[in-house]
C-alpha positions as semicolon CSV with decimal commas, in nm:
position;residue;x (nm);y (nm);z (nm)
1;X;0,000;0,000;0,000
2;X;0,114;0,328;-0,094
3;X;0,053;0,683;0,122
4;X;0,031;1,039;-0,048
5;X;-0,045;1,348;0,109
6;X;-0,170;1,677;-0,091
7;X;-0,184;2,047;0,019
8;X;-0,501;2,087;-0,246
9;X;-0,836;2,034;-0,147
10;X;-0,903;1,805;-0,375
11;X;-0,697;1,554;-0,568
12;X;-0,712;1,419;-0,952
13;X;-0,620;1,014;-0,995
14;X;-0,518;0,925;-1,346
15;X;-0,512;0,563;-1,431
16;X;-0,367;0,431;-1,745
17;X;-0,315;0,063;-1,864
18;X;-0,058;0,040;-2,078
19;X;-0,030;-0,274;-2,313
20;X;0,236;-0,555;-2,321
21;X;0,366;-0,684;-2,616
22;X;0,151;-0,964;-2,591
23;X;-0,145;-0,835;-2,476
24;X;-0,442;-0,984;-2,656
25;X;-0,709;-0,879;-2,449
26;X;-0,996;-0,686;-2,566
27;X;-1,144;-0,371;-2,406
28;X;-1,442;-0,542;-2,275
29;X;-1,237;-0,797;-2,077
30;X;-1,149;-0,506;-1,820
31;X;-1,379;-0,692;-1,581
32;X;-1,055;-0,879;-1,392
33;X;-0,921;-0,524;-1,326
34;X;-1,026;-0,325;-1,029
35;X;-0,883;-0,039;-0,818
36;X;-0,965;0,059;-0,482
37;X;-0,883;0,361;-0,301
38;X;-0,905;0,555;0,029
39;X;-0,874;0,897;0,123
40;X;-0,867;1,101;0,450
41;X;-0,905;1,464;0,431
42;X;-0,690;1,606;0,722
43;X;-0,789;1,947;0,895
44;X;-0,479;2,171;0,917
45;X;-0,468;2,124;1,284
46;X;-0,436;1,770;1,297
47;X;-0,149;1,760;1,040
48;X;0,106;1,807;1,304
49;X;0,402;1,656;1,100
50;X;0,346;1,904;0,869
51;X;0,219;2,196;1,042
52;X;0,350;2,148;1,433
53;X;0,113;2,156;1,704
54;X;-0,136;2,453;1,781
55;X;0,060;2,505;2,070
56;X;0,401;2,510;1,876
57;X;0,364;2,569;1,456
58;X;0,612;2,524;1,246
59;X;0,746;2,830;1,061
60;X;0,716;2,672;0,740
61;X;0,858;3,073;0,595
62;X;0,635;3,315;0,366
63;X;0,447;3,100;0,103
64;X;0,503;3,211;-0,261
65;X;0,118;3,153;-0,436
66;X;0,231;3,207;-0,753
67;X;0,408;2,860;-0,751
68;X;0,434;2,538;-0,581
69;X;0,661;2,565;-0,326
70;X;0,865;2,861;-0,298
71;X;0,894;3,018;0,099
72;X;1,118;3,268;0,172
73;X;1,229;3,236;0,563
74;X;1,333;3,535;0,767
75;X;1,394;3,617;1,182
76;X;1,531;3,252;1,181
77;X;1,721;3,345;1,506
78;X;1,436;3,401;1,675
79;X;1,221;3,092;1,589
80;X;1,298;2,777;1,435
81;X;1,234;2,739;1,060
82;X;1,133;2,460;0,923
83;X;1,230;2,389;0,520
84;X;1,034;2,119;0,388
85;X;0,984;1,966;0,032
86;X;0,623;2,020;-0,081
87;X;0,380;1,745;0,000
88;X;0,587;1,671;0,330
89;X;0,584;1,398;0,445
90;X;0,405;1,284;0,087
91;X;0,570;1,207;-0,216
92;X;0,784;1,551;-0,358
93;X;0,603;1,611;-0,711
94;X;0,776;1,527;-1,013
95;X;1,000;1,826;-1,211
96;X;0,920;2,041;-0,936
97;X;1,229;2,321;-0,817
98;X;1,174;2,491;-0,528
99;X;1,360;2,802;-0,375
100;X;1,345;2,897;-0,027
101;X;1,548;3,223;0,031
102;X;1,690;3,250;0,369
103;X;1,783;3,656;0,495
104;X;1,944;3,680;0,817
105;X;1,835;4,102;0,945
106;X;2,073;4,291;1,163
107;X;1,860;4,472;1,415
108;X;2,123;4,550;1,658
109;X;2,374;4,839;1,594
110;X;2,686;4,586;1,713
111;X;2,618;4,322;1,449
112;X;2,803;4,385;1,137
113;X;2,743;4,119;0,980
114;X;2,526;3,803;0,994
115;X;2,543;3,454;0,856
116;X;2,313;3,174;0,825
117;X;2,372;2,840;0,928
118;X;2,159;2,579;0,839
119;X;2,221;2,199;0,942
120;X;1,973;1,879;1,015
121;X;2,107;1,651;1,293
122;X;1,766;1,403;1,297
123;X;1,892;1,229;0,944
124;X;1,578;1,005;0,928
125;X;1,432;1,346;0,790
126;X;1,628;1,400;0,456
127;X;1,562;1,100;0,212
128;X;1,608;1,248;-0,149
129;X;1,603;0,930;-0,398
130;X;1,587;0,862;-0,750
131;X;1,303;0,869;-0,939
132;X;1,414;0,574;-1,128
133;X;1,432;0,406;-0,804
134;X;1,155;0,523;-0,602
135;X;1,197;0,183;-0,384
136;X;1,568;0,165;-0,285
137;X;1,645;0,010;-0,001
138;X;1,997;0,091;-0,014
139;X;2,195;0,171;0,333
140;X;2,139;0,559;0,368
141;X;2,400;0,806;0,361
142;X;2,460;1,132;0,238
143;X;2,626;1,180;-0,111
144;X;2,788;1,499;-0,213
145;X;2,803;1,713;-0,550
146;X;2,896;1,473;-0,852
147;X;2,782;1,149;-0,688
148;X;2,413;1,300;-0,687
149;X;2,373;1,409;-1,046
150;X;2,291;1,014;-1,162
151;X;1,994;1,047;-0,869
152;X;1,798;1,341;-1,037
153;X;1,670;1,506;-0,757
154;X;1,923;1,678;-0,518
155;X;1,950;2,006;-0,252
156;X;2,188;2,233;-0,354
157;X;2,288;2,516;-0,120
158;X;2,449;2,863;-0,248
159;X;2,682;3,144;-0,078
160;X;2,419;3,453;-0,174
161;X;2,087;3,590;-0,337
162;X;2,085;3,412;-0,636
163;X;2,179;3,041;-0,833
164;X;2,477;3,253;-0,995
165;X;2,582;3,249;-0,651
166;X;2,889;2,989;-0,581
167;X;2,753;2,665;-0,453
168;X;2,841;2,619;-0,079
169;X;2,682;2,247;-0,112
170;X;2,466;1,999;-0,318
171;X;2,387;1,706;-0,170
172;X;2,107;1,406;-0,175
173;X;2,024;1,059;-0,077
174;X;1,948;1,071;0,309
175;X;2,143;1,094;0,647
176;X;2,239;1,369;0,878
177;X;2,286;1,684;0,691
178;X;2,604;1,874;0,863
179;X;2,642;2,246;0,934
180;X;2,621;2,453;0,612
181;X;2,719;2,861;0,719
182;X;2,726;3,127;0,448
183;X;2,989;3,385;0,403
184;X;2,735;3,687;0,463
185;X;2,302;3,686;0,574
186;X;2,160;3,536;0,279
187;X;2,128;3,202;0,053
188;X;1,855;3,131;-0,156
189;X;1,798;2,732;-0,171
């Protein structure tokens, strides 16, 4: 059995048969297939691993409606901020790129400059596989730069405002995620 999860209010399920080489059956001996499904419609406040507790929410940043999953995060050193993939703890959608700016402020008149740090010690949290292998059961651990470019789907990390920015990290697979700091207060992704 498979899970999904889905920010919409309403969902769309597509289902195709596609035809083996062999395949001699006719259209009207469909009776032998069936498909069953179940849904749940969660209310926001009993999505906790998405959304926190009412008690505690997660800063999940400032939503972007004009696309999928852009946030941008700010005040990060005065609440936690939570970056997650869209769909979390569902499936991340296919050819999907998100970008969550991060801006560290300087409100006090000592602080010349501020950095970001951003780092995930719980590494049961950060599982980025292959499409092509949506059910690897390979040992996790964390691969770096060129070993993640045959998986497809990766985080990459950069030292400013913008992807022309140099790349402090890029990383996939799944496993503790170590400190990543920034030269000055922003990175985008």
């Amino acid at each position: 059995m498979a899970m999904y999860y889905s920010e919409t209010p309403s969902i769309s399920v597509i289902i195709t048969r596609l035809p083996t080489d062999n395949d001699l059956t006719a259209l009207d001996a469909f009776s032998s297939f069936y498909f069953m499904m179940s849904y749940k419609f969660l209310r926001r406040e009993d999505a906790v691993v998405r959304y926190g507790k009412d008690t505690e929410p997660k800063y999940l940043g400032l939503r972007d409606k004009t696309t999928v999953c852009n946030a941008a995060f700010d005040n990060c050193d005065q609440r936690p901020c939570y970056v997650q993939s869209p769909n979390f703890p569902g499936m991340y959608p296919r050819n999907t790129t998100c970008y969550y700016p991060a801006e560290a402020k300087t409100r006090h008149h000592l602080v010349r400059r501020a950095i970001l740090a951003l780092s995930q010690a719980d590494g049961h949290l950060v599982h980025i596989k292959s499409q092509a292998q949506p059910h690897d059961t390979a040992e996790r651990h964390l691969k770096l730069y060129g070993d993640c470019y045959y998986v497809g789907d990766y985080v990459r990390v950069y030292d400013g405002n913008s992807t022309t920015s140099p790349v402090l990290v890029t990383f996939c697979r799944g496993d503790v995620v170590p400190e990543i700091v920034s030269s000055g207060p922003r990175t985008p992704h």
